[in-house]
CSV table of C-alpha atoms and ligand atoms in Angstrom, one decimal:
chain,number,residue,atom,x,y,z
L,1,MET,CA,-0.3,0.2,-0.1
L,2,LYS,CA,1.0,3.5,-0.9
L,3,PRO,CA,-0.8,6.8,-0.8
L,4,ALA,CA,-2.5,7.3,-3.9
L,5,PRO,CA,-3.7,10.8,-5.8
L,6,ARG,CA,-7.7,10.8,-6.9
L,7,ASP,CA,-7.7,8.5,-10.8
L,8,SER,CA,-8.7,12.5,-11.6
L,9,VAL,CA,-4.5,12.7,-10.9
L,10,LEU,CA,-3.5,10.0,-12.4
L,11,ALA,CA,-5.8,10.8,-16.2
L,12,ILE,CA,-3.2,14.3,-15.8
L,13,ASP,CA,-0.6,14.4,-18.9
L,14,PRO,CA,1.7,16.0,-17.2
L,15,TYR,CA,2.4,20.2,-19.7
L,16,VAL,CA,5.7,19.4,-21.1
L,17,PRO,CA,7.5,23.0,-21.7
L,18,GLY,CA,9.2,24.0,-25.2
L,19,LYS,CA,12.6,22.4,-25.1
L,20,SER,CA,15.1,24.9,-23.5
L,21,ALA,CA,18.0,26.2,-25.5
L,22,ALA,CA,20.8,24.2,-23.4
L,23,SER,CA,19.3,21.2,-25.4
L,24,ALA,CA,20.4,23.0,-28.8
L,25,GLY,CA,22.2,23.5,-31.4
L,26,THR,CA,26.5,22.4,-31.0
L,27,ALA,CA,28.6,24.6,-28.5
L,28,ASN,CA,29.9,27.0,-31.3
L,29,VAL,CA,26.5,28.0,-33.0
L,30,ARG,CA,24.7,30.9,-31.6
L,31,VAL,CA,20.9,29.1,-30.4
L,32,PHE,CA,17.4,31.2,-30.4
L,33,LYS,CA,14.9,29.4,-28.1
L,34,LEU,CA,11.2,30.1,-30.5
L,35,SER,CA,9.7,27.7,-28.5
L,36,ALA,CA,7.3,29.4,-25.7
L,37,ASN,CA,6.3,32.3,-27.5
L,38,GLU,CA,8.8,34.7,-25.1
L,39,THR,CA,9.4,38.6,-26.0
L,40,PRO,CA,13.1,38.9,-28.3
L,41,LEU,CA,13.0,42.2,-26.6
L,42,GLY,CA,13.7,41.0,-22.7
L,43,PRO,CA,11.6,42.8,-19.6
L,44,SER,CA,11.7,46.8,-19.0
L,45,PRO,CA,14.8,47.9,-17.5
L,46,SER,CA,12.8,49.2,-15.0
L,47,ALA,CA,11.1,46.9,-14.2
L,48,ILE,CA,14.4,44.4,-13.7
L,49,GLU,CA,15.5,47.5,-11.5
L,50,ALA,CA,12.0,47.2,-9.4
L,51,ALA,CA,12.4,43.9,-9.0
L,52,ARG,CA,16.0,44.0,-7.8
L,53,ARG,CA,15.2,46.8,-5.2
L,54,ALA,CA,12.6,44.7,-3.9
L,55,ILE,CA,14.6,41.3,-3.6
L,56,GLY,CA,16.9,43.4,-0.6
L,57,GLU,CA,14.1,43.2,1.1
L,58,ALA,CA,13.3,39.3,0.6
L,59,GLU,CA,13.0,39.2,4.3
L,60,ILE,CA,9.0,40.3,4.4
L,61,TYR,CA,6.3,38.3,3.5
L,62,PRO,CA,4.4,40.1,0.4
L,63,GLU,CA,1.4,42.2,0.5
L,64,GLY,CA,-0.8,39.0,0.2
L,65,SER,CA,-3.2,41.1,-2.0
L,66,SER,CA,-1.3,42.2,-3.4
L,67,ARG,CA,-2.8,45.7,-4.3
L,68,LEU,CA,-0.6,47.8,-5.5
L,69,LEU,CA,-0.4,46.0,-8.2
L,70,ARG,CA,-4.0,45.7,-9.0
L,71,GLU,CA,-4.2,49.6,-8.7
L,72,ALA,CA,-1.7,49.5,-11.5
L,73,ILE,CA,-3.6,47.3,-13.4
L,74,GLY,CA,-6.7,48.4,-12.6
L,75,ALA,CA,-5.8,52.5,-13.4
L,76,ARG,CA,-3.9,51.2,-16.2
L,77,HIS,CA,-6.9,49.2,-18.6
L,78,GLY,CA,-9.2,51.1,-16.1
L,79,LEU,CA,-10.5,49.1,-13.9
L,80,ASP,CA,-12.5,48.5,-10.2
L,81,SER,CA,-8.9,47.1,-8.7
L,82,ALA,CA,-11.4,45.0,-6.0
L,83,ARG,CA,-12.1,42.6,-8.9
L,84,ILE,CA,-8.7,42.3,-9.9
L,85,ILE,CA,-7.0,38.9,-9.0
L,86,ALA,CA,-3.5,38.4,-9.3
L,87,GLY,CA,-1.6,35.8,-9.6
L,88,ALA,CA,2.1,33.4,-10.2
L,89,GLY,CA,1.0,33.7,-14.1
L,90,SER,CA,-1.7,33.7,-15.4
L,91,ASP,CA,-1.7,29.8,-15.2
L,92,GLN,CA,-2.2,30.2,-11.4
L,93,ILE,CA,-5.4,31.6,-12.2
L,94,LEU,CA,-7.1,28.9,-14.5
L,95,GLU,CA,-5.7,26.3,-11.8
L,96,LEU,CA,-7.7,28.4,-9.5
L,97,LEU,CA,-11.1,29.2,-11.5
L,98,ALA,CA,-11.6,25.5,-11.7
L,99,GLN,CA,-10.8,24.7,-8.1
L,100,ALA,CA,-13.6,27.2,-7.2
L,101,PHE,CA,-16.1,26.2,-10.1
L,102,ILE,CA,-15.5,22.0,-10.8
L,103,GLU,CA,-16.5,19.6,-8.8
L,104,PRO,CA,-15.7,15.7,-9.7
L,105,GLY,CA,-19.0,15.4,-11.7
L,106,ASP,CA,-18.9,18.8,-13.5
L,107,GLU,CA,-17.9,19.9,-17.3
L,108,GLY,CA,-15.7,21.9,-18.4
L,109,VAL,CA,-15.4,22.9,-22.3
L,110,TYR,CA,-12.6,24.1,-24.4
L,111,SER,CA,-11.6,23.7,-28.0
L,112,GLN,CA,-10.1,20.9,-29.8
L,113,TYR,CA,-7.1,22.6,-30.5
L,114,GLY,CA,-7.6,25.0,-27.0
L,115,PHE,CA,-4.0,25.9,-25.0
L,116,LEU,CA,-3.8,22.5,-22.9
L,117,GLU,CA,-3.4,23.5,-19.6
L,118,TYR,CA,-7.5,24.2,-19.6
L,119,LYS,CA,-7.4,19.6,-20.0
L,120,ILE,CA,-5.3,20.1,-16.7
L,121,VAL,CA,-7.0,22.3,-14.3
L,122,ILE,CA,-10.8,20.6,-15.3
L,123,LEU,CA,-8.9,17.0,-14.5
L,124,ALA,CA,-7.2,18.6,-11.2
L,125,ALA,CA,-10.5,19.5,-10.0
L,126,GLY,CA,-12.0,16.5,-10.7
L,127,GLY,CA,-14.2,17.5,-13.6
L,128,THR,CA,-14.7,16.1,-17.1
L,129,PRO,CA,-12.7,17.9,-20.2
L,130,LYS,CA,-15.2,18.0,-23.0
L,131,VAL,CA,-13.5,19.6,-26.6
L,132,ALA,CA,-15.7,21.0,-29.5
L,133,ALA,CA,-14.5,21.0,-33.1
L,134,GLU,CA,-12.3,23.7,-34.2
L,135,THR,CA,-13.3,25.3,-37.7
L,136,ARG,CA,-9.9,25.9,-39.9
L,137,TYR,CA,-7.9,26.1,-36.2
L,138,THR,CA,-9.9,28.5,-35.0
L,139,ALA,CA,-12.6,27.5,-32.8
L,140,ASP,CA,-15.7,27.2,-33.4
L,141,VAL,CA,-18.8,29.5,-31.1
L,142,ASP,CA,-21.6,26.5,-32.3
L,143,ALA,CA,-19.7,23.9,-32.0
L,144,LEU,CA,-18.4,25.2,-28.1
L,145,LEU,CA,-22.4,25.7,-27.7
L,146,ALA,CA,-23.2,22.1,-28.5
L,147,GLN,CA,-20.8,20.4,-25.9
L,148,VAL,CA,-21.8,22.3,-23.2
L,149,THR,CA,-24.5,20.8,-20.5
L,150,ASP,CA,-26.5,20.9,-17.7
L,151,LYS,CA,-23.7,20.3,-16.4
L,152,THR,CA,-21.0,22.7,-18.1
L,153,LYS,CA,-19.4,24.6,-14.5
L,154,VAL,CA,-16.5,26.6,-17.3
L,155,VAL,CA,-16.1,27.8,-20.8
L,156,PHE,CA,-12.3,28.3,-21.3
L,157,LEU,CA,-11.1,30.1,-24.6
L,158,ALA,CA,-7.6,31.1,-25.0
L,159,ASN,CA,-8.4,34.9,-27.6
L,160,PRO,CA,-5.8,34.2,-29.0
L,161,ASN,CA,-5.8,30.5,-28.5
L,162,ASN,CA,-2.3,29.0,-28.7
L,163,PRO,CA,-0.8,27.4,-30.4
L,164,THR,CA,-2.4,28.0,-33.9
L,165,GLY,CA,-2.3,31.8,-33.4
L,166,THR,CA,-6.5,32.4,-34.5
L,167,TYR,CA,-8.8,34.5,-32.9
L,168,LEU,CA,-12.7,35.4,-32.4
L,169,SER,CA,-13.7,38.6,-32.7
L,170,ALA,CA,-15.5,40.2,-30.2
L,171,LYS,CA,-19.1,39.6,-32.0
L,172,GLU,CA,-18.5,35.8,-32.4
L,173,ILE,CA,-17.5,36.1,-28.1
L,174,ALA,CA,-20.6,38.1,-27.2
L,175,ARG,CA,-22.1,35.3,-29.1
L,176,LEU,CA,-20.5,32.8,-27.6
L,177,ALA,CA,-21.3,34.5,-24.1
L,178,ASP,CA,-25.4,34.9,-25.0
L,179,GLY,CA,-25.4,31.3,-25.6
L,180,LEU,CA,-24.7,29.9,-22.2
L,181,PRO,CA,-26.5,29.1,-19.3
L,182,LYS,CA,-26.5,32.2,-16.5
L,183,LYS,CA,-25.1,29.6,-14.0
L,184,THR,CA,-21.6,28.5,-16.7
L,185,LEU,CA,-18.3,30.3,-16.8
L,186,LEU,CA,-16.9,31.8,-19.9
L,187,VAL,CA,-13.2,32.7,-18.5
L,188,LEU,CA,-11.4,34.5,-22.2
L,189,ASP,CA,-7.7,33.5,-22.0
L,190,ALA,CA,-6.2,36.8,-23.1
L,191,ALA,CA,-3.1,35.3,-22.7
L,192,TYR,CA,-1.4,37.5,-25.6
L,193,ALA,CA,-3.8,40.3,-26.1
L,194,GLU,CA,-1.5,43.0,-26.7
L,195,TYR,CA,0.2,41.5,-29.9
L,196,VAL,CA,-3.0,41.7,-31.7
L,197,ARG,CA,-4.2,44.7,-34.1
L,198,ALA,CA,-7.2,43.4,-35.7
L,199,ASP,CA,-10.3,45.6,-35.3
L,200,ASP,CA,-12.6,42.8,-34.7
L,201,TYR,CA,-10.4,41.9,-31.6
L,202,GLU,CA,-11.6,42.3,-28.1
L,203,ALA,CA,-10.1,41.2,-25.1
L,204,GLY,CA,-13.3,40.2,-23.6
L,205,VAL,CA,-12.9,43.0,-20.3
L,206,ALA,CA,-15.4,45.0,-21.8
L,207,LEU,CA,-17.7,41.6,-21.4
L,208,ALA,CA,-16.4,41.1,-17.8
L,209,SER,CA,-17.4,44.0,-17.1
L,210,THR,CA,-20.6,43.8,-17.6
L,211,ARG,CA,-21.5,39.8,-17.1
L,212,ASP,CA,-22.1,38.3,-14.2
L,213,ASN,CA,-20.0,34.7,-15.9
L,214,VAL,CA,-17.3,36.1,-17.8
L,215,VAL,CA,-13.5,36.7,-16.1
L,216,VAL,CA,-10.8,37.2,-18.4
L,217,THR,CA,-7.2,36.2,-17.5
L,218,ARG,CA,-3.8,38.8,-18.9
L,219,THR,CA,0.2,37.5,-18.0
L,220,PHE,CA,2.8,39.5,-17.8
L,221,SER,CA,4.6,37.1,-19.0
L,222,LYS,CA,4.6,37.3,-22.4
L,223,ILE,CA,4.6,41.3,-24.6
L,224,TYR,CA,5.8,42.5,-20.4
L,225,GLY,CA,8.7,39.5,-20.5
L,226,LEU,CA,8.8,39.1,-17.2
L,227,ALA,CA,7.8,34.8,-18.3
L,228,GLY,CA,10.2,33.6,-15.2
L,229,LEU,CA,8.7,35.6,-12.6
L,230,ARG,CA,5.0,34.7,-12.9
L,231,LEU,CA,2.9,37.4,-12.9
L,232,GLY,CA,-0.4,37.2,-14.0
L,233,TRP,CA,-4.4,38.5,-13.5
L,234,GLY,CA,-7.7,37.6,-14.0
L,235,TYR,CA,-11.0,40.5,-13.8
L,236,GLY,CA,-14.4,39.5,-13.3
L,237,PRO,CA,-17.1,39.9,-11.7
L,238,ALA,CA,-17.3,40.6,-7.7
L,239,HIS,CA,-18.4,37.4,-6.7
L,240,VAL,CA,-16.3,35.2,-9.0
L,241,ILE,CA,-12.8,37.1,-7.5
L,242,ASP,CA,-14.5,36.4,-4.1
L,243,ALA,CA,-14.0,32.6,-4.4
L,244,LEU,CA,-10.5,32.7,-5.8
L,245,ASN,CA,-9.4,35.0,-3.2
L,246,ARG,CA,-10.9,32.5,-0.5
L,247,ILE,CA,-9.2,29.7,-2.3
L,248,ARG,CA,-5.5,31.5,-3.5
L,249,SER,CA,-2.8,30.5,-1.0
L,250,PRO,CA,-2.0,33.9,0.4
L,251,PHE,CA,1.0,34.8,-0.4
L,252,ASN,CA,0.7,34.3,-4.0
L,253,VAL,CA,2.5,36.7,-5.3
L,254,SER,CA,5.9,37.6,-5.0
L,255,THR,CA,7.2,40.7,-4.0
L,256,PRO,CA,10.4,41.1,-6.9
L,257,ALA,CA,7.4,39.7,-9.5
L,258,ALA,CA,5.0,42.4,-8.0
L,259,ALA,CA,7.1,45.3,-8.3
L,260,ALA,CA,8.4,43.7,-11.9
L,261,GLY,CA,4.7,44.3,-13.0
L,262,ILE,CA,3.6,48.3,-11.7
L,263,ALA,CA,7.3,48.9,-13.6
L,264,ALA,CA,6.3,47.1,-16.3
L,265,LEU,CA,3.3,48.9,-16.9
L,266,GLU,CA,4.8,52.3,-17.1
L,267,HIS,CA,6.8,51.7,-19.6
L,268,ARG,CA,5.0,52.7,-22.1
L,269,GLU,CA,7.6,52.8,-24.8
L,270,HIS,CA,8.8,49.0,-24.1
L,271,LEU,CA,5.2,48.4,-24.8
L,272,GLU,CA,5.2,49.4,-28.1
L,273,ALA,CA,8.6,48.7,-29.1
L,274,ALA,CA,7.3,45.0,-28.4
L,275,MET,CA,3.9,45.7,-30.4
L,276,ALA,CA,5.4,47.7,-33.3
L,277,HIS,CA,8.6,44.9,-33.5
L,278,ASN,CA,5.7,42.0,-33.7
L,279,ALA,CA,3.8,44.2,-36.1
L,280,GLU,CA,7.1,44.1,-38.3
L,281,TRP,CA,8.0,40.6,-37.8
L,282,LEU,CA,4.4,38.9,-38.2
L,283,PRO,CA,3.5,39.5,-41.2
L,284,TRP,CA,6.7,39.2,-42.6
L,285,LEU,CA,7.1,35.3,-41.3
L,286,THR,CA,4.2,34.4,-42.5
L,287,ALA,CA,5.0,36.4,-46.1
L,288,GLU,CA,7.6,34.2,-46.3
L,289,ILE,CA,7.4,30.7,-45.2
L,290,SER,CA,4.2,30.7,-47.1
L,291,ALA,CA,6.2,31.7,-50.3
L,292,LEU,CA,8.4,28.4,-49.3
L,293,GLY,CA,5.1,26.7,-50.3
L,294,LEU,CA,4.2,25.8,-46.5
L,295,ASP,CA,0.8,26.6,-44.6
L,296,VAL,CA,1.0,28.6,-42.3
L,297,LEU,CA,-2.1,29.7,-39.9
L,298,PRO,CA,-3.0,33.4,-40.1
L,299,SER,CA,-1.4,34.1,-36.8
L,300,VAL,CA,-2.9,38.0,-34.3
L,301,ALA,CA,-0.5,36.7,-31.6
L,302,ASN,CA,3.9,36.7,-31.5
L,303,PHE,CA,4.3,32.7,-32.6
L,304,VAL,CA,3.0,31.5,-36.1
L,305,ALA,CA,1.7,27.6,-36.5
L,306,ILE,CA,3.7,26.2,-40.1
L,307,ARG,CA,2.2,23.2,-41.8
L,308,PHE,CA,5.2,20.8,-43.2
L,309,PRO,CA,4.4,18.6,-46.4
L,310,ASP,CA,3.2,14.4,-45.4
L,311,ALA,CA,6.5,13.4,-46.9
L,312,GLN,CA,9.6,11.5,-46.3
L,313,GLY,CA,12.1,13.7,-45.1
L,314,ARG,CA,9.8,16.8,-44.9
L,315,ARG,CA,8.2,16.0,-41.9
L,316,ALA,CA,7.2,18.4,-38.8
L,317,ALA,CA,9.8,16.3,-37.1
L,318,ASP,CA,12.4,16.2,-40.0
L,319,ALA,CA,12.0,19.9,-40.0
L,320,ASP,CA,12.7,20.3,-35.3
L,321,ALA,CA,15.7,18.2,-36.4
L,322,TYR,CA,17.1,20.7,-38.6
L,323,LEU,CA,16.6,24.3,-37.5
L,324,THR,CA,17.6,22.6,-34.0
L,325,LYS,CA,20.7,21.7,-35.4
L,326,ARG,CA,21.0,25.5,-36.7
L,327,GLY,CA,20.6,26.6,-33.7
L,328,LEU,CA,16.9,27.2,-33.8
L,329,VAL,CA,14.2,26.2,-31.2
L,330,LEU,CA,10.6,25.9,-32.0
L,331,ARG,CA,8.1,24.0,-30.5
L,332,ALA,CA,6.6,20.3,-31.5
L,333,ILE,CA,2.8,20.8,-30.7
L,334,GLY,CA,2.0,16.5,-31.0
L,335,ALA,CA,0.2,17.1,-28.1
L,336,TYR,CA,-2.4,19.2,-29.4
L,337,GLY,CA,-2.6,17.4,-32.0
L,338,MET,CA,-1.3,19.4,-34.4
L,339,GLY,CA,2.1,16.5,-35.8
L,340,GLU,CA,2.0,18.3,-38.2
L,341,PHE,CA,3.2,21.5,-37.2
L,342,LEU,CA,5.6,23.1,-35.7
L,343,ARG,CA,4.8,26.7,-33.6
L,344,LEU,CA,7.6,29.2,-34.0
L,345,THR,CA,7.3,32.2,-32.3
L,346,VAL,CA,8.6,35.8,-33.1
L,347,GLY,CA,12.2,35.8,-32.5
L,348,PRO,CA,14.7,39.1,-32.9
L,349,ARG,CA,15.2,40.4,-36.3
L,350,GLU,CA,18.0,37.8,-37.0
L,351,ALA,CA,16.7,34.5,-35.0
L,352,ASN,CA,13.9,35.7,-38.1
L,353,GLU,CA,16.0,35.4,-40.5
L,354,ARG,CA,18.0,32.4,-40.1
L,355,VAL,CA,14.4,30.7,-39.9
L,356,VAL,CA,13.4,31.6,-43.2
L,357,SER,CA,16.9,31.1,-44.5
L,358,ALA,CA,16.7,27.3,-42.8
L,359,LEU,CA,13.5,26.4,-43.7
L,360,LYS,CA,14.2,27.4,-47.1
L,361,ASP,CA,17.4,25.2,-47.2
L,362,PHE,CA,15.0,22.6,-46.1
L,363,MET,CA,12.1,22.8,-48.5
L,364,GLN,CA,15.1,22.8,-51.2
L,365,GLY,CA,16.7,19.3,-49.6
L,366,ALA,CA,19.7,20.7,-48.4
L,367,HIS,CA,19.9,17.5,-45.5
L,368,ASP,CA,21.9,15.9,-42.8
H,401,PLP,C1,-2.6,30.6,-24.7
H,401,PLP,C2,-2.2,31.1,-22.4
H,401,PLP,N1,-2.7,31.1,-21.5
H,401,PLP,C3,-1.7,31.0,-19.9
H,401,PLP,C4,-0.9,31.0,-20.9
H,401,PLP,C5,0.2,30.5,-19.2
H,401,PLP,O1,0.6,31.7,-19.3
H,401,PLP,P1,1.9,32.8,-17.5
H,401,PLP,O2,1.2,31.4,-16.9
H,401,PLP,O3,3.0,31.9,-17.6
H,401,PLP,O4,0.6,34.0,-17.4
H,401,PLP,C6,0.0,31.0,-22.1
H,401,PLP,C7,1.5,30.2,-21.8
H,401,PLP,O5,2.1,29.8,-22.9
H,401,PLP,C8,-0.8,30.8,-23.3
H,401,PLP,O6,-0.6,30.3,-23.8
């Protein structure tokens, strides 16, 4: 006999992060990690400085409610800080939502190529995951609504979605919210919202302001470049935020993370530079890689999913090995049922140019 976790815990396939830089290339090749949707601009220098200062007082517990950070987020986004909860990454907010709203016998819905964390948090809470088919690698509102039953407690939707990069318009999201029972919570995960330039997109903040059953989650890991500090937040109706506050651990956000987040919000130019960099290179990568005869899903985020042919020596796994050898670390997304794709994060200019040139060689058959 030994202590046994719940069956639903053992049903979880652990999340496998993208390859790290260290696992790639040879000693004399410069390695670019383009596998985790991290920003090539890094964090704002003022965020680094704020975190450094905070570390100097590391013996003191954080202020448990992350009040200053919530106020800074509220001021920046025009939101009531009492309806914001901060977390150790937006992953933690997703976990708290599942734990607070799903119990064994309940269902959680997400879309076919939706961010894998949803399945994990639903199972971890003892719930049953239900998957809605996508149309052209894009979430489908009708398919999502068709999965909703009397047992559905939460619908998770990444908008834009990782790993596809596709999105739903504000109108479609409103249609989804309108179609859900009042007792079903809609979680709009807007981890990549800052990158989106489409006019018909909205992160979900407006809906979360006015509906009793809509929450939005955001992160400092992507465009703000603070992934290593673990900082994210959620915003929604007071009764939902109250439930999450009851179950979160009392000091769930570290002082350096909160301090860095506040400084990052203040540094507008850095954010704008990151947006401009992506606006330049996302279309460039999409066009250049498409011109090589590869399908690239239309992405509005800071990454693209590239489909490789089902042909000897040209498959995604071949391309992954080929690129890795050249120090270009992309993300295999077989775990999403997209084994014929690799996901490429928009990197610095040099990395982007190297990827296109290496893919050109790969497609022309310069294999080794
Ligand atoms: C769609 C989506 N949501 C949430 C996250 C989690 O981000 P974090 O926990 O770093 O805030 C990610 C990270 O990859 C993501 O792609």
